[in-house]
Coordinates of N, CA and C in Angstrom, one line a residue:
Chain U
A1 N 0.8 -1.2 0.0 CA 0.0 0.0 0.0 C 0.9 1.2 0.0
Q2 N 0.5 2.2 -0.8 CA 1.3 3.4 -0.9 C 1.1 4.2 0.3
R3 N 2.2 4.4 1.1 CA 2.0 5.1 2.3 C 2.3 6.6 2.2
V4 N 3.2 7.0 1.3 CA 3.6 8.4 1.1 C 3.4 8.7 -0.4
T5 N 2.6 9.8 -0.6 CA 2.3 10.2 -2.0 C 2.9 11.6 -2.2
Q6 N 3.7 11.8 -3.2 CA 4.1 13.1 -3.7 C 3.6 13.3 -5.1
P7 N 2.5 14.1 -5.2 CA 1.8 14.1 -6.5 C 2.5 14.8 -7.6
E8 N 3.5 15.6 -7.3 CA 4.2 16.3 -8.4 C 5.6 15.7 -8.6
K9 N 5.9 15.2 -9.8 CA 7.2 14.7 -10.1 C 8.2 15.9 -10.4
L10 N 7.6 16.9 -11.0 CA 8.5 18.0 -11.4 C 7.8 19.3 -10.9
L11 N 8.6 20.3 -10.4 CA 8.0 21.5 -10.0 C 9.0 22.6 -10.3
S12 N 8.6 23.7 -11.0 CA 9.5 24.8 -11.4 C 8.9 26.1 -10.8
V13 N 9.7 26.8 -10.2 CA 9.3 28.1 -9.7 C 10.4 29.1 -10.0
F14 N 10.0 30.4 -10.0 CA 11.0 31.5 -10.3 C 11.7 31.8 -8.9
K15 N 12.9 32.2 -9.0 CA 13.7 32.7 -7.9 C 12.9 33.8 -7.2
G16 N 12.8 33.6 -5.8 CA 12.1 34.6 -5.1 C 10.6 34.3 -4.9
A17 N 10.1 33.4 -5.6 CA 8.7 33.0 -5.5 C 8.5 32.0 -4.4
P18 N 7.3 31.9 -3.8 CA 7.1 30.9 -2.8 C 7.0 29.5 -3.4
V19 N 7.4 28.5 -2.7 CA 7.4 27.1 -3.2 C 6.7 26.2 -2.1
E20 N 6.0 25.3 -2.6 CA 5.3 24.3 -1.8 C 5.4 22.9 -2.4
L21 N 6.0 22.0 -1.8 CA 6.1 20.6 -2.3 C 5.2 19.8 -1.5
K22 N 4.3 19.1 -2.2 CA 3.2 18.4 -1.5 C 3.6 17.0 -1.1
C23 N 3.1 16.6 0.1 CA 3.3 15.3 0.6 C 2.0 14.9 1.3
N24 N 1.4 13.8 0.9 CA 0.3 13.2 1.7 C 0.7 11.8 2.1
Y25 N 0.1 11.4 3.2 CA 0.5 10.0 3.7 C -0.8 9.3 4.1
S26 N -0.6 8.0 4.1 CA -1.7 7.1 4.5 C -1.1 6.1 5.5
Y27 N -1.5 6.2 6.8 CA -0.9 5.4 7.8 C -1.8 5.3 9.0
S28 N -2.1 4.1 9.4 CA -3.1 4.0 10.5 C -2.5 4.2 11.9
G29 N -1.2 4.0 12.0 CA -0.6 4.2 13.3 C -0.2 5.6 13.6
S30 N 0.9 5.7 14.4 CA 1.4 7.1 14.7 C 2.6 7.3 13.9
P31 N 2.6 8.2 12.9 CA 3.7 8.3 12.0 C 4.6 9.5 12.4
E32 N 5.8 9.4 12.1 CA 6.8 10.5 12.1 C 7.1 10.8 10.6
L33 N 7.1 12.1 10.3 CA 7.3 12.5 8.9 C 8.6 13.3 8.8
F34 N 9.3 13.1 7.7 CA 10.6 13.7 7.4 C 10.6 14.2 5.9
W35 N 11.5 15.1 5.7 CA 11.8 15.5 4.3 C 13.3 15.2 4.1
Y36 N 13.6 14.5 3.1 CA 15.0 14.3 2.7 C 15.3 15.1 1.4
V37 N 16.5 15.5 1.1 CA 16.8 16.3 -0.1 C 18.1 15.6 -0.7
Q38 N 18.1 15.7 -2.0 CA 19.3 15.2 -2.8 C 19.7 16.2 -3.8
Y39 N 20.7 17.0 -3.5 CA 21.3 17.9 -4.5 C 22.0 17.2 -5.6
S40 N 22.3 17.9 -6.7 CA 22.9 17.2 -7.8 C 24.3 16.6 -7.4
R41 N 24.4 15.4 -7.7 CA 25.7 14.6 -7.5 C 26.0 14.5 -6.0
Q42 N 25.1 14.7 -5.2 CA 25.3 14.5 -3.7 C 24.4 13.4 -3.2
R43 N 24.7 12.9 -2.0 CA 23.9 11.9 -1.4 C 22.7 12.4 -0.8
L44 N 21.7 11.5 -0.6 CA 20.5 11.8 0.1 C 20.8 12.3 1.5
Q45 N 20.2 13.4 1.9 CA 20.4 13.8 3.3 C 19.1 14.4 3.9
L46 N 19.1 14.3 5.2 CA 17.9 14.7 6.0 C 17.8 16.2 5.9
L47 N 16.6 16.7 5.6 CA 16.4 18.2 5.6 C 15.7 18.6 6.9
L48 N 14.5 18.0 7.2 CA 13.9 18.3 8.4 C 12.9 17.2 8.8
R49 N 12.5 17.3 10.1 CA 11.6 16.3 10.6 C 10.5 17.0 11.4
H50 N 9.3 16.4 11.4 CA 8.2 17.2 12.0 C 8.3 17.3 13.5
I51 N 8.9 16.3 14.1 CA 8.9 16.3 15.6 C 9.8 17.5 16.1
S52 N 10.7 18.0 15.4 CA 11.6 19.0 15.9 C 11.0 20.4 15.6
R53 N 10.0 20.5 14.7 CA 9.4 21.8 14.3 C 10.4 22.8 14.0
E54 N 11.5 22.4 13.3 CA 12.5 23.4 13.0 C 12.4 23.9 11.6
S55 N 13.2 25.0 11.3 CA 13.3 25.5 10.0 C 14.7 25.4 9.5
I56 N 14.9 24.7 8.4 CA 16.2 24.4 7.8 C 16.3 25.1 6.5
K57 N 17.3 25.9 6.2 CA 17.5 26.6 5.0 C 16.2 27.3 4.5
G58 N 15.4 27.8 5.5 CA 14.2 28.6 5.2 C 13.0 27.7 4.9
F59 N 13.2 26.4 4.9 CA 12.1 25.5 4.7 C 11.4 25.1 6.0
T60 N 10.1 25.0 6.0 CA 9.3 24.5 7.1 C 8.3 23.5 6.6
A61 N 7.8 22.6 7.5 CA 6.8 21.7 7.1 C 6.0 21.4 8.4
D62 N 4.7 21.5 8.2 CA 3.8 21.2 9.4 C 3.0 20.0 9.1
L63 N 2.9 19.1 10.1 CA 2.2 17.9 10.0 C 0.7 18.2 10.3
N64 N -0.1 17.9 9.3 CA -1.6 18.1 9.4 C -2.2 16.8 9.5
K65 N -2.6 16.3 10.7 CA -3.1 15.0 10.8 C -4.5 14.9 10.2
G66 N -5.3 16.0 10.2 CA -6.6 15.9 9.7 C -6.6 15.7 8.2
E67 N -5.6 16.4 7.5 CA -5.5 16.2 6.0 C -4.5 15.2 5.7
T68 N -3.9 14.6 6.7 CA -2.7 13.6 6.4 C -1.7 14.2 5.4
S69 N -1.2 15.3 5.8 CA -0.3 16.0 4.9 C 0.9 16.5 5.6
F70 N 2.0 16.7 4.9 CA 3.2 17.2 5.5 C 3.9 18.0 4.3
H71 N 3.3 19.0 3.9 CA 3.8 19.8 2.8 C 5.0 20.6 3.2
L72 N 6.0 20.7 2.3 CA 7.2 21.5 2.5 C 7.1 22.8 1.9
K73 N 7.4 23.9 2.7 CA 7.2 25.2 2.2 C 8.4 26.1 2.4
K74 N 8.6 27.1 1.5 CA 9.6 28.1 1.6 C 9.0 29.4 1.0
P75 N 9.1 30.5 1.7 CA 8.5 31.7 1.2 C 9.2 32.3 0.0
F76 N 10.5 32.2 -0.1 CA 11.3 32.8 -1.2 C 12.3 31.8 -1.7
A77 N 12.0 31.2 -2.9 CA 12.9 30.1 -3.4 C 14.2 30.7 -3.9
Q78 N 15.3 30.0 -3.7 CA 16.6 30.3 -4.1 C 17.1 29.3 -5.1
E79 N 18.1 29.7 -6.0 CA 18.6 28.8 -7.0 C 19.2 27.6 -6.4
E80 N 19.8 27.7 -5.3 CA 20.5 26.6 -4.6 C 19.5 25.6 -4.0
D81 N 18.2 25.9 -4.1 CA 17.2 25.0 -3.6 C 16.8 23.9 -4.7
S82 N 17.3 24.1 -5.9 CA 17.0 23.1 -6.9 C 17.6 21.8 -6.5
A83 N 16.8 20.8 -6.5 CA 17.2 19.5 -6.0 C 16.0 18.5 -6.1
M84 N 16.3 17.3 -5.7 CA 15.2 16.3 -5.6 C 14.8 16.2 -4.1
Y85 N 13.5 16.2 -3.9 CA 13.0 16.2 -2.5 C 12.1 15.0 -2.3
Y86 N 12.4 14.3 -1.2 CA 11.6 13.1 -0.8 C 11.0 13.2 0.5
C87 N 9.7 13.0 0.6 CA 9.0 12.9 1.8 C 9.1 11.5 2.3
A88 N 9.2 11.3 3.6 CA 9.4 9.9 4.2 C 8.6 9.8 5.5
L89 N 8.2 8.6 5.8 CA 7.4 8.3 7.0 C 8.0 7.1 7.7
R90 N 8.0 7.2 9.0 CA 8.3 6.0 9.8 C 7.3 5.9 11.0
E91 N 7.2 4.7 11.4 CA 6.3 4.5 12.6 C 7.0 5.0 13.8
A92 N 6.3 5.9 14.5 CA 6.9 6.6 15.7 C 7.4 5.5 16.7
N93 N 8.5 5.8 17.2 CA 9.2 5.0 18.3 C 9.6 3.6 18.0
T94 N 8.9 2.9 17.1 CA 9.3 1.5 16.9 C 9.8 1.2 15.4
G95 N 9.4 2.1 14.5 CA 9.7 1.8 13.1 C 11.2 1.8 12.8
N96 N 11.7 0.8 12.1 CA 13.1 0.7 11.7 C 13.3 1.1 10.3
Q97 N 12.3 1.3 9.5 CA 12.5 1.7 8.1 C 11.6 2.9 7.8
F98 N 12.1 3.6 6.8 CA 11.4 4.7 6.2 C 10.6 4.3 5.0
Y99 N 9.4 4.8 4.8 CA 8.7 4.7 3.6 C 8.8 6.0 2.8
F100 N 9.4 5.9 1.7 CA 9.7 7.2 0.9 C 8.6 7.4 -0.2
G101 N 8.3 8.6 -0.5 CA 7.5 8.9 -1.6 C 8.4 8.9 -2.9
T102 N 7.8 9.1 -4.0 CA 8.5 9.0 -5.3 C 9.4 10.2 -5.6
G103 N 9.3 11.3 -4.8 CA 10.1 12.4 -5.0 C 9.6 13.5 -5.9
T104 N 10.0 14.7 -5.6 CA 9.6 15.9 -6.5 C 10.9 16.6 -6.8
S105 N 11.1 16.8 -8.1 CA 12.3 17.5 -8.6 C 12.0 18.9 -8.7
L106 N 12.6 19.7 -7.9 CA 12.4 21.2 -7.9 C 13.4 21.9 -8.7
T107 N 13.0 22.8 -9.6 CA 13.9 23.6 -10.3 C 13.5 25.1 -10.0
V108 N 14.5 25.8 -9.6 CA 14.3 27.3 -9.3 C 14.9 28.0 -10.5
I109 N 14.1 28.7 -11.2 CA 14.5 29.4 -12.4 C 15.1 30.8 -12.0
P110 N 16.3 31.1 -12.5 CA 16.9 32.4 -12.1 C 16.1 33.6 -12.7
Chain L
D1 N 36.7 9.7 9.9 CA 35.4 9.1 9.4 C 34.6 10.2 8.7
T2 N 34.4 10.0 7.4 CA 33.8 11.1 6.7 C 32.3 10.7 6.3
G3 N 31.8 9.7 6.9 CA 30.4 9.3 6.6 C 30.3 7.9 6.1
V4 N 29.2 7.6 5.5 CA 28.9 6.2 5.1 C 29.6 6.0 3.7
S5 N 30.4 5.0 3.6 CA 31.1 4.7 2.4 C 30.6 3.5 1.7
Q6 N 30.4 3.5 0.4 CA 29.9 2.4 -0.4 C 30.8 2.1 -1.6
N7 N 31.1 0.8 -1.8 CA 31.9 0.4 -2.9 C 31.3 -0.8 -3.6
P8 N 31.5 -0.9 -4.9 CA 31.9 0.1 -5.8 C 30.9 1.2 -6.0
R9 N 31.2 2.2 -6.7 CA 30.2 3.3 -7.0 C 29.3 2.8 -8.2
H10 N 29.9 2.1 -9.1 CA 29.2 1.6 -10.2 C 29.6 0.1 -10.5
K11 N 28.6 -0.7 -11.0 CA 28.9 -2.0 -11.3 C 28.0 -2.4 -12.5
I12 N 28.7 -2.9 -13.5 CA 28.0 -3.4 -14.7 C 28.3 -4.9 -14.7
T13 N 27.3 -5.7 -14.8 CA 27.4 -7.1 -14.8 C 26.5 -7.8 -15.9
K14 N 26.9 -9.0 -16.3 CA 26.0 -9.7 -17.2 C 25.0 -10.5 -16.4
R15 N 23.8 -10.6 -17.0 CA 22.7 -11.4 -16.4 C 23.2 -12.7 -16.0
G16 N 22.9 -13.2 -14.8 CA 23.3 -14.5 -14.3 C 24.5 -14.5 -13.5
Q17 N 25.3 -13.4 -13.5 CA 26.5 -13.3 -12.6 C 26.1 -12.9 -11.2
N18 N 27.0 -13.2 -10.3 CA 26.8 -12.7 -8.9 C 27.6 -11.4 -8.7
V19 N 27.0 -10.6 -7.8 CA 27.7 -9.3 -7.5 C 27.6 -9.1 -6.0
T20 N 28.6 -8.4 -5.5 CA 28.7 -8.1 -4.0 C 29.0 -6.7 -3.9
F21 N 28.3 -6.0 -3.0 CA 28.5 -4.6 -2.7 C 28.9 -4.5 -1.2
R22 N 29.7 -3.5 -0.9 CA 30.2 -3.3 0.5 C 29.7 -1.9 1.0
C23 N 29.4 -1.9 2.3 CA 29.0 -0.6 2.9 C 29.8 -0.5 4.2
D24 N 30.5 0.6 4.4 CA 31.1 0.9 5.7 C 30.4 2.1 6.3
P25 N 29.7 1.8 7.4 CA 28.9 2.8 8.1 C 29.8 3.8 8.9
I26 N 29.2 4.8 9.4 CA 29.9 5.7 10.4 C 30.2 4.8 11.6
S27 N 31.5 4.9 12.0 CA 32.0 3.9 12.9 C 31.2 3.7 14.2
E28 N 30.7 4.7 14.8 CA 29.9 4.6 16.0 C 28.5 4.2 15.9
H29 N 28.0 4.1 14.6 CA 26.6 3.7 14.4 C 26.4 2.2 14.5
N30 N 25.5 1.8 15.3 CA 25.3 0.4 15.5 C 24.2 -0.1 14.5
R31 N 23.5 0.7 13.9 CA 22.4 0.3 13.0 C 22.8 0.5 11.5
L32 N 22.5 -0.4 10.7 CA 22.8 -0.3 9.3 C 21.6 -0.8 8.4
Y33 N 21.4 -0.1 7.3 CA 20.2 -0.4 6.5 C 20.6 -0.5 5.1
W34 N 19.9 -1.3 4.3 CA 20.1 -1.3 2.9 C 18.7 -1.0 2.2
Y35 N 18.8 -0.1 1.2 CA 17.7 0.3 0.4 C 18.0 0.1 -1.1
R36 N 16.9 0.0 -1.9 CA 17.1 -0.1 -3.3 C 16.2 1.0 -3.9
Q37 N 16.8 1.7 -4.9 CA 16.1 2.8 -5.6 C 16.1 2.6 -7.1
T38 N 15.0 2.4 -7.7 CA 14.9 2.3 -9.1 C 14.5 3.6 -9.7
L39 N 14.7 3.7 -11.0 CA 14.4 5.0 -11.7 C 13.0 5.5 -11.5
G40 N 13.0 6.8 -11.0 CA 11.7 7.4 -10.8 C 10.9 7.0 -9.5
Q41 N 11.6 6.3 -8.7 CA 11.0 5.8 -7.4 C 11.8 6.4 -6.3
G42 N 11.2 6.4 -5.1 CA 12.0 6.7 -3.9 C 12.7 5.4 -3.4
P43 N 13.6 5.5 -2.5 CA 14.2 4.4 -1.9 C 13.3 3.4 -1.3
E44 N 13.5 2.1 -1.4 CA 12.7 1.1 -0.8 C 13.5 0.2 0.1
F45 N 13.0 0.0 1.3 CA 13.7 -0.7 2.3 C 14.0 -2.2 1.9
L46 N 15.2 -2.6 2.2 CA 15.5 -4.0 1.9 C 15.7 -4.8 3.2
T47 N 16.7 -4.3 4.1 CA 17.0 -5.0 5.3 C 17.7 -4.1 6.3
Y48 N 17.7 -4.5 7.6 CA 18.2 -3.7 8.7 C 19.0 -4.6 9.6
F49 N 20.2 -4.1 10.1 CA 21.0 -4.8 11.0 C 21.1 -3.9 12.3
Q50 N 21.1 -4.5 13.4 CA 21.5 -3.9 14.6 C 22.7 -4.6 15.1
N51 N 23.9 -4.0 15.1 CA 25.2 -4.6 15.3 C 25.3 -5.7 14.2
E52 N 25.5 -7.0 14.6 CA 25.7 -8.0 13.6 C 24.4 -8.8 13.3
A53 N 23.4 -8.5 14.0 CA 22.1 -9.2 13.9 C 21.2 -8.6 12.8
Q54 N 20.8 -9.4 11.9 CA 19.9 -8.9 10.8 C 18.4 -9.1 11.4
L55 N 17.8 -7.9 11.7 CA 16.6 -8.0 12.5 C 15.3 -7.8 11.6
E56 N 15.5 -7.3 10.4 CA 14.3 -7.1 9.6 C 14.7 -7.3 8.1
K57 N 13.8 -8.0 7.4 CA 14.0 -8.1 6.0 C 12.7 -7.8 5.2
S58 N 12.8 -7.1 4.1 CA 11.7 -6.8 3.3 C 11.4 -8.0 2.4
R59 N 10.1 -8.1 2.0 CA 9.8 -9.2 1.0 C 10.4 -8.9 -0.3
L60 N 11.0 -7.7 -0.5 CA 11.7 -7.4 -1.7 C 13.0 -8.2 -1.8
L61 N 13.5 -8.6 -0.6 CA 14.7 -9.3 -0.5 C 14.5 -10.8 -0.8
S62 N 14.6 -11.1 -2.2 CA 14.3 -12.5 -2.6 C 15.4 -13.4 -2.1
D63 N 15.2 -14.7 -2.4 CA 16.2 -15.7 -2.1 C 17.6 -15.4 -2.7
R64 N 17.6 -14.7 -3.8 CA 18.8 -14.4 -4.5 C 19.7 -13.3 -3.8
F65 N 19.0 -12.7 -2.8 CA 19.7 -11.6 -2.1 C 20.1 -12.1 -0.7
S66 N 21.3 -11.7 -0.4 CA 21.7 -12.0 1.0 C 22.6 -10.9 1.5
A67 N 22.4 -10.5 2.8 CA 23.2 -9.4 3.4 C 23.8 -9.9 4.7
E68 N 25.0 -9.4 4.9 CA 25.7 -9.8 6.2 C 26.4 -8.6 6.8
R69 N 26.6 -8.7 8.1 CA 27.3 -7.7 8.8 C 28.1 -8.5 9.9
P70 N 29.1 -9.2 9.5 CA 29.7 -10.2 10.3 C 30.3 -9.7 11.7
K71 N 30.8 -8.6 11.7 CA 31.4 -8.1 13.0 C 30.7 -6.9 13.5
G72 N 29.6 -6.6 13.0 CA 28.9 -5.4 13.4 C 29.4 -4.1 12.9
S73 N 30.4 -4.2 11.9 CA 30.9 -3.0 11.4 C 30.5 -2.8 9.9
F74 N 31.3 -3.3 8.9 CA 30.9 -3.1 7.5 C 29.8 -4.2 7.2
S75 N 29.2 -4.0 6.1 CA 28.1 -4.9 5.6 C 28.4 -5.2 4.2
T76 N 27.9 -6.4 3.7 CA 27.9 -6.7 2.3 C 26.5 -7.1 1.9
L77 N 26.2 -6.8 0.7 CA 25.0 -7.2 0.0 C 25.3 -8.0 -1.2
E78 N 24.9 -9.2 -1.3 CA 25.2 -10.1 -2.5 C 23.9 -10.4 -3.2
I79 N 24.0 -10.3 -4.5 CA 22.9 -10.7 -5.4 C 23.4 -11.8 -6.2
Q80 N 22.8 -12.9 -6.2 CA 23.2 -14.1 -7.0 C 22.3 -14.2 -8.2
R81 N 22.9 -14.7 -9.3 CA 22.1 -14.9 -10.6 C 21.4 -13.6 -10.9
T82 N 22.1 -12.6 -11.1 CA 21.4 -11.3 -11.4 C 20.5 -11.3 -12.5
E83 N 19.5 -10.5 -12.4 CA 18.5 -10.3 -13.5 C 18.4 -8.8 -13.9
Q84 N 17.9 -8.6 -15.1 CA 17.8 -7.2 -15.5 C 17.0 -6.3 -14.5
G85 N 16.0 -6.9 -13.9 CA 15.2 -6.2 -13.0 C 15.9 -5.8 -11.7
D86 N 17.1 -6.3 -11.5 CA 17.9 -5.9 -10.3 C 18.7 -4.6 -10.6
S87 N 18.7 -4.1 -11.8 CA 19.3 -2.9 -12.1 C 18.7 -1.8 -11.2
A88 N 19.5 -1.1 -10.5 CA 19.0 -0.1 -9.5 C 20.2 0.6 -8.8
M89 N 19.9 1.6 -8.0 CA 20.9 2.1 -7.1 C 20.6 1.4 -5.7
Y90 N 21.7 0.9 -5.2 CA 21.6 0.3 -3.9 C 22.2 1.2 -2.8
L91 N 21.4 1.6 -1.9 CA 21.8 2.6 -0.9 C 22.0 2.0 0.4
C92 N 23.0 2.4 1.1 CA 23.3 2.0 2.5 C 23.1 3.2 3.4
A93 N 22.6 3.0 4.6 CA 22.5 4.1 5.5 C 22.8 3.5 6.9
S94 N 23.2 4.4 7.8 CA 23.5 4.0 9.2 C 22.9 5.0 10.1
S95 N 22.7 4.6 11.4 CA 22.2 5.5 12.4 C 22.6 5.0 13.8
L96 N 22.6 5.8 14.7 CA 22.9 5.5 16.1 C 21.7 5.6 17.0
G97 N 21.2 4.5 17.5 CA 20.0 4.5 18.4 C 18.8 4.9 17.6
S98 N 18.0 5.8 18.2 CA 16.7 6.2 17.7 C 16.8 6.7 16.2
L99 N 15.7 6.4 15.5 CA 15.6 7.0 14.1 C 15.0 8.3 14.1
A100 N 14.7 8.9 15.2 CA 14.1 10.2 15.3 C 15.0 11.3 14.6
D101 N 16.3 11.0 14.5 CA 17.2 11.9 13.8 C 17.5 11.5 12.4
G102 N 16.8 10.5 11.9 CA 17.0 10.1 10.5 C 18.2 9.2 10.3
Y103 N 18.5 9.0 9.1 CA 19.7 8.2 8.7 C 20.8 9.1 8.2
T104 N 22.0 8.5 8.0 CA 23.0 9.1 7.2 C 23.2 8.1 6.1
F105 N 23.0 8.6 4.9 CA 23.1 7.7 3.7 C 24.5 7.8 3.1
G106 N 24.8 6.7 2.4 CA 26.0 6.6 1.5 C 25.6 7.1 0.2
S107 N 26.6 7.2 -0.7 CA 26.4 7.7 -2.1 C 25.7 6.6 -3.0
G108 N 25.8 5.4 -2.5 CA 25.1 4.3 -3.3 C 26.0 3.6 -4.3
T109 N 25.6 2.4 -4.7 CA 26.2 1.6 -5.7 C 25.2 1.5 -6.8
R110 N 25.5 1.9 -8.0 CA 24.6 1.8 -9.1 C 24.9 0.5 -9.9
L111 N 24.0 -0.4 -9.9 CA 24.1 -1.7 -10.6 C 23.4 -1.7 -11.9
T112 N 24.1 -2.1 -13.0 CA 23.4 -2.2 -14.3 C 23.7 -3.7 -14.7
V113 N 22.6 -4.4 -15.0 CA 22.6 -5.7 -15.4 C 22.3 -5.8 -16.9
V114 N 23.2 -6.3 -17.7 CA 23.1 -6.3 -19.1 C 22.8 -7.7 -19.7

């Protein structure tokens, strides 16, 4: 069963414009949600996690349990934000694996 | 220690051959994971080790796949009798304790079966 859905494979925005990468999940237990990012020719790395409620590189994501969403947002996109973004889910406290979405490729146009 | 190291970076093999990949995790990390990523997909979980014990295996890990972590440090993933459908990026990751902080991933081994 698809647990994490990222509906947009490709997303292009102009520099300085707001950006939102969508993530919806389907999970009956208690999930923890994460965003991972992969810049060109670099390894996959953790961007942020919902439990820490932090802002990394200007990005934020709020877990909306009612809408089962964890959208990633940034008010002003920068060229260096161009990358592949993956939303991921694990079962809180006990899960040993992540369930990844199919990813969204973000291009920020100068 | 500069992170999770995977070797080789690329592997091209003929169908039916056996291949083995190696992963060296961050030295103090006791947990090690293998994932597979095919084109256009996100990483999919294969298996998980805590120290030398293999504690979880995905149904994706068919009988042709075997993973070991003999001394609780590096790990190997072997694929026997490779098939074209095995072509993918094989990712290794490691973590220390709780996954609340996420994984540290390696750069992966890209396997092409011709």
